[in-house]
mmCIF file of C-alpha atoms and ligand atoms in Angstrom:
data_model
loop_
_atom_site.group_PDB
_atom_site.id
_atom_site.type_symbol
_atom_site.label_atom_id
_atom_site.label_comp_id
_atom_site.label_asym_id
_atom_site.label_seq_id
_atom_site.Cartn_x
_atom_site.Cartn_y
_atom_site.Cartn_z
ATOM 1 C CA MET A 62 0.000 0.000 0.000
ATOM 2 C CA SER A 63 1.371 3.429 -0.932
ATOM 3 C CA SER A 64 2.862 5.284 2.054
ATOM 4 C CA SER A 65 1.830 8.622 0.541
ATOM 5 C CA ALA A 66 -1.856 7.745 0.335
ATOM 6 C CA ALA A 67 -4.593 9.469 2.345
ATOM 7 C CA VAL A 68 -8.355 9.100 2.500
ATOM 8 C CA VAL A 69 -10.859 11.941 2.204
ATOM 9 C CA LEU A 70 -13.956 10.591 3.941
ATOM 10 C CA MET A 71 -16.959 12.672 2.887
ATOM 11 C CA ALA A 72 -20.350 13.190 4.514
ATOM 12 C CA TYR A 73 -23.344 15.483 4.069
ATOM 13 C CA GLY A 74 -22.451 17.583 7.117
ATOM 14 C CA SER A 75 -24.729 19.172 9.660
ATOM 15 C CA PRO A 76 -24.838 22.610 11.303
ATOM 16 C CA GLY A 77 -22.600 22.723 14.385
ATOM 17 C CA ARG A 78 -25.019 24.873 16.411
ATOM 18 C CA ILE A 79 -28.569 26.138 16.040
ATOM 19 C CA GLU A 80 -27.272 29.597 14.915
ATOM 20 C CA ASP A 81 -25.604 27.915 11.936
ATOM 21 C CA VAL A 82 -28.867 26.619 10.419
ATOM 22 C CA PRO A 83 -29.482 29.634 8.074
ATOM 23 C CA ALA A 84 -25.960 29.460 6.589
ATOM 24 C CA TYR A 85 -26.176 25.674 6.333
ATOM 25 C CA TYR A 86 -29.546 25.824 4.546
ATOM 26 C CA ALA A 87 -28.223 28.521 2.195
ATOM 27 C CA ASP A 88 -25.345 26.188 1.335
ATOM 28 C CA ILE A 89 -27.751 23.324 0.533
ATOM 29 C CA ARG A 90 -29.778 25.689 -1.685
ATOM 30 C CA SER A 91 -26.491 26.810 -3.301
ATOM 31 C CA GLY A 92 -27.541 30.357 -4.039
ATOM 32 C CA ARG A 93 -31.186 29.638 -4.888
ATOM 33 C CA PRO A 94 -33.727 31.554 -2.767
ATOM 34 C CA VAL A 95 -34.466 30.274 0.738
ATOM 35 C CA ARG A 96 -38.102 30.531 1.824
ATOM 36 C CA GLN A 97 -38.358 31.971 5.342
ATOM 37 C CA ASP A 98 -41.134 29.535 6.354
ATOM 38 C CA LEU A 99 -38.998 26.546 5.308
ATOM 39 C CA LEU A 100 -35.988 27.930 7.160
ATOM 40 C CA ASP A 101 -38.119 28.434 10.297
ATOM 41 C CA ASP A 102 -39.425 24.901 9.979
ATOM 42 C CA LEU A 103 -35.907 23.473 9.582
ATOM 43 C CA THR A 104 -34.633 25.450 12.585
ATOM 44 C CA ALA A 105 -37.558 24.140 14.643
ATOM 45 C CA ARG A 106 -36.750 20.530 13.627
ATOM 46 C CA TYR A 107 -33.121 20.908 14.727
ATOM 47 C CA ARG A 108 -34.260 22.583 17.974
ATOM 48 C CA ARG A 109 -36.760 19.798 18.724
ATOM 49 C CA LEU A 110 -33.931 17.272 18.337
ATOM 50 C CA GLY A 111 -31.990 19.159 21.012
ATOM 51 C CA ILE A 112 -29.219 20.358 18.676
ATOM 52 C CA GLU A 113 -28.345 23.622 20.384
ATOM 53 C CA ASP A 114 -24.573 23.563 20.865
ATOM 54 C CA GLY A 115 -23.500 20.246 19.428
ATOM 55 C CA ASN A 116 -24.561 17.925 16.698
ATOM 56 C CA PRO A 117 -24.616 14.130 16.689
ATOM 57 C CA LEU A 118 -24.044 13.665 12.945
ATOM 58 C CA ASN A 119 -20.729 15.479 12.974
ATOM 59 C CA GLU A 120 -19.620 13.607 16.110
ATOM 60 C CA ILE A 121 -20.485 10.250 14.539
ATOM 61 C CA THR A 122 -18.546 11.127 11.377
ATOM 62 C CA GLU A 123 -15.543 12.045 13.521
ATOM 63 C CA ARG A 124 -15.699 8.725 15.409
ATOM 64 C CA THR A 125 -15.974 6.817 12.111
ATOM 65 C CA ARG A 126 -13.035 8.781 10.671
ATOM 66 C CA ALA A 127 -10.828 8.079 13.689
ATOM 67 C CA ALA A 128 -11.684 4.360 13.692
ATOM 68 C CA LEU A 129 -11.023 4.071 9.943
ATOM 69 C CA GLN A 130 -7.668 5.821 10.308
ATOM 70 C CA GLU A 131 -6.652 3.385 13.016
ATOM 71 C CA GLU A 132 -7.833 0.375 11.038
ATOM 72 C CA LEU A 133 -6.010 1.431 7.849
ATOM 73 C CA ALA A 134 -2.928 2.981 9.461
ATOM 74 C CA LEU A 135 -3.325 5.759 6.880
ATOM 75 C CA PRO A 136 -4.327 9.390 7.383
ATOM 76 C CA VAL A 137 -8.090 9.886 7.004
ATOM 77 C CA PHE A 138 -9.575 13.398 6.781
ATOM 78 C CA SER A 139 -13.283 14.298 6.994
ATOM 79 C CA GLY A 140 -14.767 16.615 4.412
ATOM 80 C CA MET A 141 -18.378 17.809 4.538
ATOM 81 C CA LYS A 142 -20.479 18.635 1.500
ATOM 82 C CA HIS A 143 -22.532 21.346 3.197
ATOM 83 C CA TRP A 144 -20.617 22.287 6.364
ATOM 84 C CA THR A 145 -17.181 22.416 7.959
ATOM 85 C CA PRO A 146 -14.633 20.952 7.709
ATOM 86 C CA ARG A 147 -15.224 21.364 3.983
ATOM 87 C CA ILE A 148 -14.163 18.778 1.419
ATOM 88 C CA ALA A 149 -11.666 21.399 0.180
ATOM 89 C CA ASP A 150 -10.207 21.726 3.720
ATOM 90 C CA ALA A 151 -9.709 17.964 3.895
ATOM 91 C CA VAL A 152 -7.911 18.012 0.539
ATOM 92 C CA GLU A 153 -5.567 20.823 1.635
ATOM 93 C CA THR A 154 -4.725 19.018 4.875
ATOM 94 C CA ALA A 155 -4.046 15.774 3.013
ATOM 95 C CA LEU A 156 -1.767 17.521 0.498
ATOM 96 C CA ALA A 157 0.043 19.446 3.237
ATOM 97 C CA GLY A 158 0.776 16.073 4.866
ATOM 98 C CA GLY A 159 2.444 14.870 1.643
ATOM 99 C CA ALA A 160 -0.364 12.757 0.134
ATOM 100 C CA GLU A 161 0.324 11.843 -3.487
ATOM 101 C CA THR A 162 -2.730 9.609 -3.824
ATOM 102 C CA ILE A 163 -6.142 10.436 -2.402
ATOM 103 C CA VAL A 164 -8.934 7.908 -2.010
ATOM 104 C CA GLY A 165 -12.270 9.753 -2.074
ATOM 105 C CA LEU A 166 -14.979 7.821 -0.215
ATOM 106 C CA VAL A 167 -18.488 9.163 0.476
ATOM 107 C CA LEU A 168 -20.494 7.954 3.476
ATOM 108 C CA ALA A 169 -23.432 7.237 1.170
ATOM 109 C CA PRO A 170 -23.349 3.946 -0.750
ATOM 110 C CA HIS A 171 -25.574 4.712 -3.770
ATOM 111 C CA TYR A 172 -24.537 6.741 -6.810
ATOM 112 C CA SER A 173 -26.565 9.595 -8.208
ATOM 113 C CA ARG A 174 -25.258 12.481 -10.267
ATOM 114 C CA LEU A 175 -27.201 14.752 -7.881
ATOM 115 C CA SER A 176 -25.638 13.202 -4.800
ATOM 116 C CA ILE A 177 -22.231 11.492 -5.201
ATOM 117 C CA GLY A 178 -21.607 13.494 -8.385
ATOM 118 C CA GLY A 179 -21.695 16.661 -6.255
ATOM 119 C CA TYR A 180 -19.164 15.300 -3.766
ATOM 120 C CA ARG A 181 -16.906 14.291 -6.633
ATOM 121 C CA ALA A 182 -17.116 17.738 -8.235
ATOM 122 C CA GLN A 183 -16.118 19.449 -4.961
ATOM 123 C CA LEU A 184 -13.236 17.034 -4.431
ATOM 124 C CA GLN A 185 -11.881 17.333 -7.977
ATOM 125 C CA GLU A 186 -12.128 21.104 -7.977
ATOM 126 C CA ALA A 187 -10.237 21.349 -4.695
ATOM 127 C CA LEU A 188 -7.612 18.847 -5.776
ATOM 128 C CA ALA A 189 -6.982 20.490 -9.150
ATOM 129 C CA ASP A 190 -4.843 17.537 -10.286
ATOM 130 C CA ARG A 191 -2.294 18.070 -7.504
ATOM 131 C CA ALA A 192 -2.463 14.371 -6.539
ATOM 132 C CA GLU A 193 -3.783 11.150 -7.994
ATOM 133 C CA LEU A 194 -7.494 10.662 -7.206
ATOM 134 C CA LEU A 195 -9.081 7.249 -6.644
ATOM 135 C CA PHE A 196 -12.761 8.079 -6.257
ATOM 136 C CA VAL A 197 -15.178 5.368 -5.081
ATOM 137 C CA GLU A 198 -18.395 5.941 -7.064
ATOM 138 C CA SER A 199 -20.643 3.519 -5.216
ATOM 139 C CA TRP A 200 -20.502 0.570 -2.840
ATOM 140 C CA HIS A 201 -24.165 -0.394 -2.651
ATOM 141 C CA ASP A 202 -23.516 -4.104 -3.240
ATOM 142 C CA GLU A 203 -20.514 -4.436 -0.928
ATOM 143 C CA PRO A 204 -20.987 -7.864 0.717
ATOM 144 C CA GLY A 205 -20.030 -6.570 4.183
ATOM 145 C CA LEU A 206 -22.614 -3.784 3.945
ATOM 146 C CA VAL A 207 -25.291 -6.225 2.812
ATOM 147 C CA GLU A 208 -24.471 -8.568 5.706
ATOM 148 C CA LEU A 209 -24.481 -5.712 8.227
ATOM 149 C CA TRP A 210 -28.038 -4.757 7.232
ATOM 150 C CA ALA A 211 -29.106 -8.387 6.921
ATOM 151 C CA GLU A 212 -28.082 -8.947 10.548
ATOM 152 C CA ARG A 213 -30.232 -6.005 11.585
ATOM 153 C CA VAL A 214 -33.404 -7.333 9.936
ATOM 154 C CA ARG A 215 -32.940 -11.124 10.147
ATOM 155 C CA ASP A 216 -35.435 -12.940 12.368
ATOM 156 C CA THR A 217 -37.853 -10.018 12.549
ATOM 157 C CA GLY A 218 -41.481 -11.000 12.402
ATOM 158 C CA ALA A 219 -42.314 -7.544 11.042
ATOM 159 C CA HIS A 220 -42.727 -6.366 7.444
ATOM 160 C CA VAL A 221 -39.385 -4.718 6.561
ATOM 161 C CA VAL A 222 -39.513 -1.375 4.745
ATOM 162 C CA PHE A 223 -36.159 -0.367 3.235
ATOM 163 C CA THR A 224 -35.850 3.405 2.860
ATOM 164 C CA ALA A 225 -33.551 5.949 1.229
ATOM 165 C CA HIS A 226 -33.466 9.687 0.567
ATOM 166 C CA SER A 227 -35.688 10.660 -2.328
ATOM 167 C CA LEU A 228 -34.394 12.752 -5.239
ATOM 168 C CA PRO A 229 -36.150 14.724 -7.990
ATOM 169 C CA ALA A 230 -37.918 12.226 -10.277
ATOM 170 C CA ARG A 231 -36.273 13.707 -13.410
ATOM 171 C CA ILE A 232 -33.130 11.656 -12.620
ATOM 172 C CA ALA A 233 -34.994 8.567 -13.858
ATOM 173 C CA ASP A 234 -35.130 10.074 -17.400
ATOM 174 C CA GLU A 235 -31.412 10.817 -17.266
ATOM 175 C CA GLY A 236 -30.502 7.134 -16.830
ATOM 176 C CA ASP A 237 -29.261 7.788 -13.295
ATOM 177 C CA PRO A 238 -28.476 4.486 -11.499
ATOM 178 C CA TYR A 239 -29.628 5.700 -8.041
ATOM 179 C CA GLU A 240 -32.990 3.924 -7.802
ATOM 180 C CA ALA A 241 -31.723 0.693 -9.390
ATOM 181 C CA GLN A 242 -28.783 0.565 -6.950
ATOM 182 C CA LEU A 243 -31.108 1.118 -3.985
ATOM 183 C CA LEU A 244 -33.435 -1.668 -5.114
ATOM 184 C CA GLU A 245 -30.441 -3.934 -5.601
ATOM 185 C CA THR A 246 -29.215 -3.322 -2.036
ATOM 186 C CA ALA A 247 -32.727 -3.970 -0.701
ATOM 187 C CA GLU A 248 -32.974 -7.196 -2.688
ATOM 188 C CA LEU A 249 -29.540 -8.432 -1.613
ATOM 189 C CA VAL A 250 -30.286 -7.711 2.057
ATOM 190 C CA ALA A 251 -33.734 -9.330 1.869
ATOM 191 C CA LYS A 252 -32.231 -12.421 0.238
ATOM 192 C CA SER A 253 -29.359 -12.705 2.703
ATOM 193 C CA ALA A 254 -31.731 -12.274 5.668
ATOM 194 C CA GLY A 255 -34.263 -14.707 4.190
ATOM 195 C CA LEU A 256 -37.057 -12.113 4.411
ATOM 196 C CA ARG A 257 -40.427 -13.163 3.106
ATOM 197 C CA ASP A 258 -42.141 -9.813 3.458
ATOM 198 C CA SER A 259 -40.370 -6.568 2.545
ATOM 199 C CA SER A 260 -40.801 -3.465 0.400
ATOM 200 C CA PHE A 261 -39.061 -0.214 -0.463
ATOM 201 C CA SER A 262 -40.013 3.454 -0.129
ATOM 202 C CA PHE A 263 -38.362 6.861 -0.280
ATOM 203 C CA GLN A 264 -38.205 9.477 2.479
ATOM 204 C CA SER A 265 -37.136 13.071 3.192
ATOM 205 C CA GLU A 266 -38.492 14.674 0.003
ATOM 206 C CA SER A 267 -37.964 18.468 -0.063
ATOM 207 C CA PRO A 268 -40.616 20.984 -1.143
ATOM 208 C CA THR A 269 -38.680 22.228 -4.180
ATOM 209 C CA GLY A 270 -41.691 22.523 -6.502
ATOM 210 C CA GLU A 271 -40.917 19.481 -8.680
ATOM 211 C CA ALA A 272 -41.905 15.801 -8.501
ATOM 212 C CA TRP A 273 -39.694 13.509 -6.381
ATOM 213 C CA LEU A 274 -39.202 9.745 -6.485
ATOM 214 C CA GLY A 275 -41.843 7.805 -4.547
ATOM 215 C CA PRO A 276 -43.662 6.308 -2.848
ATOM 216 C CA ASP A 277 -42.927 8.403 0.212
ATOM 217 C CA VAL A 278 -42.602 6.355 3.398
ATOM 218 C CA LEU A 279 -45.612 8.055 5.051
ATOM 219 C CA ASP A 280 -47.916 7.173 2.121
ATOM 220 C CA HIS A 281 -46.368 3.724 2.012
ATOM 221 C CA LEU A 282 -47.271 3.099 5.668
ATOM 222 C CA GLU A 283 -50.881 3.946 4.781
ATOM 223 C CA ALA A 284 -50.809 1.496 1.869
ATOM 224 C CA LEU A 285 -49.349 -1.230 4.098
ATOM 225 C CA HIS A 286 -52.013 -0.557 6.724
ATOM 226 C CA ALA A 287 -54.695 -0.919 4.032
ATOM 227 C CA ARG A 288 -53.145 -4.327 3.206
ATOM 228 C CA GLY A 289 -53.472 -5.376 6.850
ATOM 229 C CA VAL A 290 -49.796 -5.023 7.852
ATOM 230 C CA ASP A 291 -49.582 -4.129 11.553
ATOM 231 C CA ARG A 292 -45.843 -4.499 12.346
ATOM 232 C CA VAL A 293 -43.134 -2.667 10.411
ATOM 233 C CA LEU A 294 -39.350 -2.537 10.781
ATOM 234 C CA LEU A 295 -37.725 0.392 8.961
ATOM 235 C CA ALA A 296 -34.265 -0.270 7.496
ATOM 236 C CA PRO A 297 -32.802 2.995 6.108
ATOM 237 C CA ILE A 298 -30.285 1.396 3.729
ATOM 238 C CA GLY A 299 -29.716 4.655 1.834
ATOM 239 C CA PHE A 300 -27.971 6.155 4.882
ATOM 240 C CA VAL A 301 -25.228 5.029 7.235
ATOM 241 C CA ALA A 302 -25.548 7.283 10.292
ATOM 242 C CA ASP A 303 -28.033 8.721 12.751
ATOM 243 C CA HIS A 304 -28.898 12.247 11.639
ATOM 244 C CA LEU A 305 -31.824 14.577 11.041
ATOM 245 C CA GLU A 306 -33.330 12.445 8.267
ATOM 246 C CA ILE A 307 -33.334 9.421 10.578
ATOM 247 C CA ARG A 308 -34.153 11.045 13.893
ATOM 248 C CA TRP A 309 -36.793 13.407 12.550
ATOM 249 C CA ASP A 310 -38.244 11.940 9.346
ATOM 250 C CA LEU A 311 -38.357 8.360 10.636
ATOM 251 C CA ASP A 312 -38.171 8.449 14.445
ATOM 252 C CA THR A 313 -40.581 11.391 14.771
ATOM 253 C CA GLU A 314 -42.767 11.731 11.643
ATOM 254 C CA ALA A 315 -43.038 8.086 10.560
ATOM 255 C CA ARG A 316 -43.531 7.000 14.164
ATOM 256 C CA GLU A 317 -46.384 9.506 14.545
ATOM 257 C CA LYS A 318 -47.998 8.240 11.330
ATOM 258 C CA ALA A 319 -47.653 4.615 12.476
ATOM 259 C CA ARG A 320 -49.262 5.477 15.809
ATOM 260 C CA GLU A 321 -52.222 7.071 13.999
ATOM 261 C CA LEU A 322 -52.604 3.933 11.869
ATOM 262 C CA GLY A 323 -52.143 1.503 14.761
ATOM 263 C CA ILE A 324 -48.949 0.050 13.225
ATOM 264 C CA GLU A 325 -46.224 -1.138 15.602
ATOM 265 C CA LEU A 326 -43.084 0.537 14.224
ATOM 266 C CA ALA A 327 -39.398 -0.073 14.921
ATOM 267 C CA ARG A 328 -36.268 1.195 13.193
ATOM 268 C CA ALA A 329 -33.062 -0.769 12.626
ATOM 269 C CA GLU A 330 -29.909 0.623 14.199
ATOM 270 C CA MET A 331 -27.671 2.643 11.878
ATOM 271 C CA PRO A 332 -24.128 1.444 11.092
ATOM 272 C CA ASN A 333 -22.566 4.647 12.578
ATOM 273 C CA ASP A 334 -19.093 3.672 13.881
ATOM 274 C CA ASP A 335 -19.868 -0.026 14.404
ATOM 275 C CA PRO A 336 -16.476 -1.807 14.014
ATOM 276 C CA ALA A 337 -18.023 -4.154 11.431
ATOM 277 C CA PHE A 338 -18.973 -1.103 9.356
ATOM 278 C CA VAL A 339 -15.530 0.476 9.743
ATOM 279 C CA ALA A 340 -14.057 -2.834 8.495
ATOM 280 C CA VAL A 341 -16.299 -2.590 5.402
ATOM 281 C CA LEU A 342 -15.036 0.940 4.693
ATOM 282 C CA ALA A 343 -11.422 -0.143 5.216
ATOM 283 C CA GLY A 344 -11.914 -2.998 2.736
ATOM 284 C CA ILE A 345 -13.215 -0.569 0.103
ATOM 285 C CA VAL A 346 -10.209 1.738 0.548
ATOM 286 C CA ARG A 347 -7.706 -1.147 0.449
ATOM 287 C CA ARG A 348 -9.290 -2.465 -2.725
ATOM 288 C CA ALA A 349 -9.156 0.963 -4.425
ATOM 289 C CA LEU A 350 -5.445 1.221 -3.590
ATOM 290 C CA SER A 351 -4.580 -2.322 -4.591
ATOM 291 C CA LEU A 352 -6.472 -2.093 -7.903
ATOM 292 C CA ARG A 353 -4.390 0.980 -8.637
ATOM 293 C CA SER A 354 -1.082 -0.692 -7.784
ATOM 294 C CA ASN A 355 -2.009 -3.805 -9.831
ATOM 295 C CA ALA A 356 -2.980 -1.747 -12.860
HETATM 296 O O1 FEC B 482 -28.381 15.636 10.197
HETATM 297 C C1 FEC B 482 -28.203 16.594 9.438
HETATM 298 O O2 FEC B 482 -28.073 17.735 9.899
HETATM 299 C C2 FEC B 482 -28.095 16.430 7.957
HETATM 300 C C3 FEC B 482 -29.025 15.360 7.489
HETATM 301 C C4 FEC B 482 -29.102 15.184 5.972
HETATM 302 C C5 FEC B 482 -28.586 14.115 5.267
HETATM 303 C C6 FEC B 482 -28.995 14.281 3.901
HETATM 304 C C7 FEC B 482 -28.696 13.385 2.911
HETATM 305 C C8 FEC B 482 -29.092 13.489 1.618
HETATM 306 N N1 FEC B 482 -29.727 14.564 1.049
HETATM 307 C C9 FEC B 482 -29.932 14.284 -0.271
HETATM 308 C C10 FEC B 482 -30.542 15.114 -1.206
HETATM 309 C C11 FEC B 482 -31.117 16.334 -0.926
HETATM 310 C C12 FEC B 482 -31.734 17.225 -1.900
HETATM 311 C C13 FEC B 482 -32.218 18.333 -1.224
HETATM 312 C C14 FEC B 482 -31.914 18.134 0.164
HETATM 313 C C15 FEC B 482 -32.246 19.029 1.175
HETATM 314 C C16 FEC B 482 -31.887 18.866 2.498
HETATM 315 C C17 FEC B 482 -32.165 19.828 3.556
HETATM 316 C C18 FEC B 482 -31.648 19.307 4.731
HETATM 317 C C19 FEC B 482 -31.031 18.041 4.409
HETATM 318 N N2 FEC B 482 -31.195 17.808 3.059
HETATM 319 FE FE1 FEC B 482 -30.456 16.197 2.046
HETATM 320 N N3 FEC B 482 -29.726 15.432 3.776
HETATM 321 C C20 FEC B 482 -29.776 16.018 5.029
HETATM 322 C C21 FEC B 482 -30.408 17.232 5.327
HETATM 323 N N4 FEC B 482 -31.261 16.928 0.325
HETATM 324 C C22 FEC B 482 -31.682 19.920 6.117
HETATM 325 C C23 FEC B 482 -32.858 21.166 3.364
HETATM 326 C C24 FEC B 482 -34.163 21.249 4.069
HETATM 327 C C25 FEC B 482 -35.153 20.293 3.515
HETATM 328 O O3 FEC B 482 -35.411 20.332 2.308
HETATM 329 O O4 FEC B 482 -35.636 19.481 4.340
HETATM 330 C C26 FEC B 482 -32.962 19.540 -1.839
HETATM 331 C C27 FEC B 482 -31.996 20.666 -2.055
HETATM 332 C C28 FEC B 482 -32.702 21.850 -2.636
HETATM 333 O O5 FEC B 482 -33.444 22.507 -1.889
HETATM 334 O O6 FEC B 482 -32.507 22.083 -3.811
HETATM 335 C C29 FEC B 482 -31.794 16.980 -3.410
HETATM 336 C C30 FEC B 482 -29.410 12.952 -0.557
HETATM 337 C C31 FEC B 482 -28.890 12.453 0.605
HETATM 338 C C32 FEC B 482 -28.242 11.060 0.832
HETATM 339 C C33 FEC B 482 -26.822 11.048 0.366
HETATM 340 C C34 FEC B 482 -25.898 11.821 1.274
HETATM 341 O O7 FEC B 482 -25.887 11.587 2.503
HETATM 342 O O8 FEC B 482 -25.176 12.662 0.736
HETATM 343 C C35 FEC B 482 -29.438 12.240 -1.912
HETATM 344 C C36 FEC B 482 -27.764 12.992 5.820
#
């Protein structure tokens, strides 16, 4: 393994404190207008989760980074898409430490131009060809990831609903692989866990004025209820960590909906910094480096 290699481990990022929410939201909107009512609503969601002076997503990313660095015995730097430390900061730190090869790995397993493509663009722009880049596009069918989720849903008597972040529906016309990769992960996990009853739905759609991929998890719970399903286990395979989309959209909103419908709802634990998950990430990085040295 090259001694001058470093990893830039990328995540969505989350505002550090409640005062940071307006700047964070502006970054997500990347210059497009921010509606005051949506900003107020977002601030209220972060406040209700108790994120005043510290934020669990950023702490989890830091723990995952540190564990991966130890496992690989290589420098690993965190870079956030929408908050600090920025992806560009991580690149500068890696280069200042003498990295000649950078492995770019996003903490999101499924490729979309609108998602992973954005991380890649930030990383490439910051790097400006100053080091070799080995960018991992997707790892949705990584056997260790599949097994990790399979363990979390195996032996449940409930109907398993796999979920992932929705995206504007126009990506389907662009031949984007996002939805197909998500369905493949869900199928692999269901097969490995021997599930007889499972389905897939999207979550966390934003009110941007265009159609998003569906069905949304809240509508899906209604449809399952109509079919007579009364126990559901949510498995958010499109994400890897506890954050707003998990703790609010699933643990608060979906739970409320399930209560209204009389469905017993549980949610599988996220990989976070589980050593088995860190081992999966380390395997992906090692493979990227060894494929390069064998080429
Ligand atoms: O815990 C936290 O503070 C951050 C949680 C968080 C994660 C996350 C992951 C993804 N997003 C993806 C796509 C979009 C698109 C838009 C969009 C908007 C938001 C807003 C917040 C937010 N996202 Fe997110 N996302 C997280 C948080 N996301 C907050 C803005 C308020 C709102 O709409 O609710 C629409 C942008 C626009 O307005 O034009 C598109 C995708 C992922 C999964 C991959 C990844 O993690 O990068 C895809 C975590």
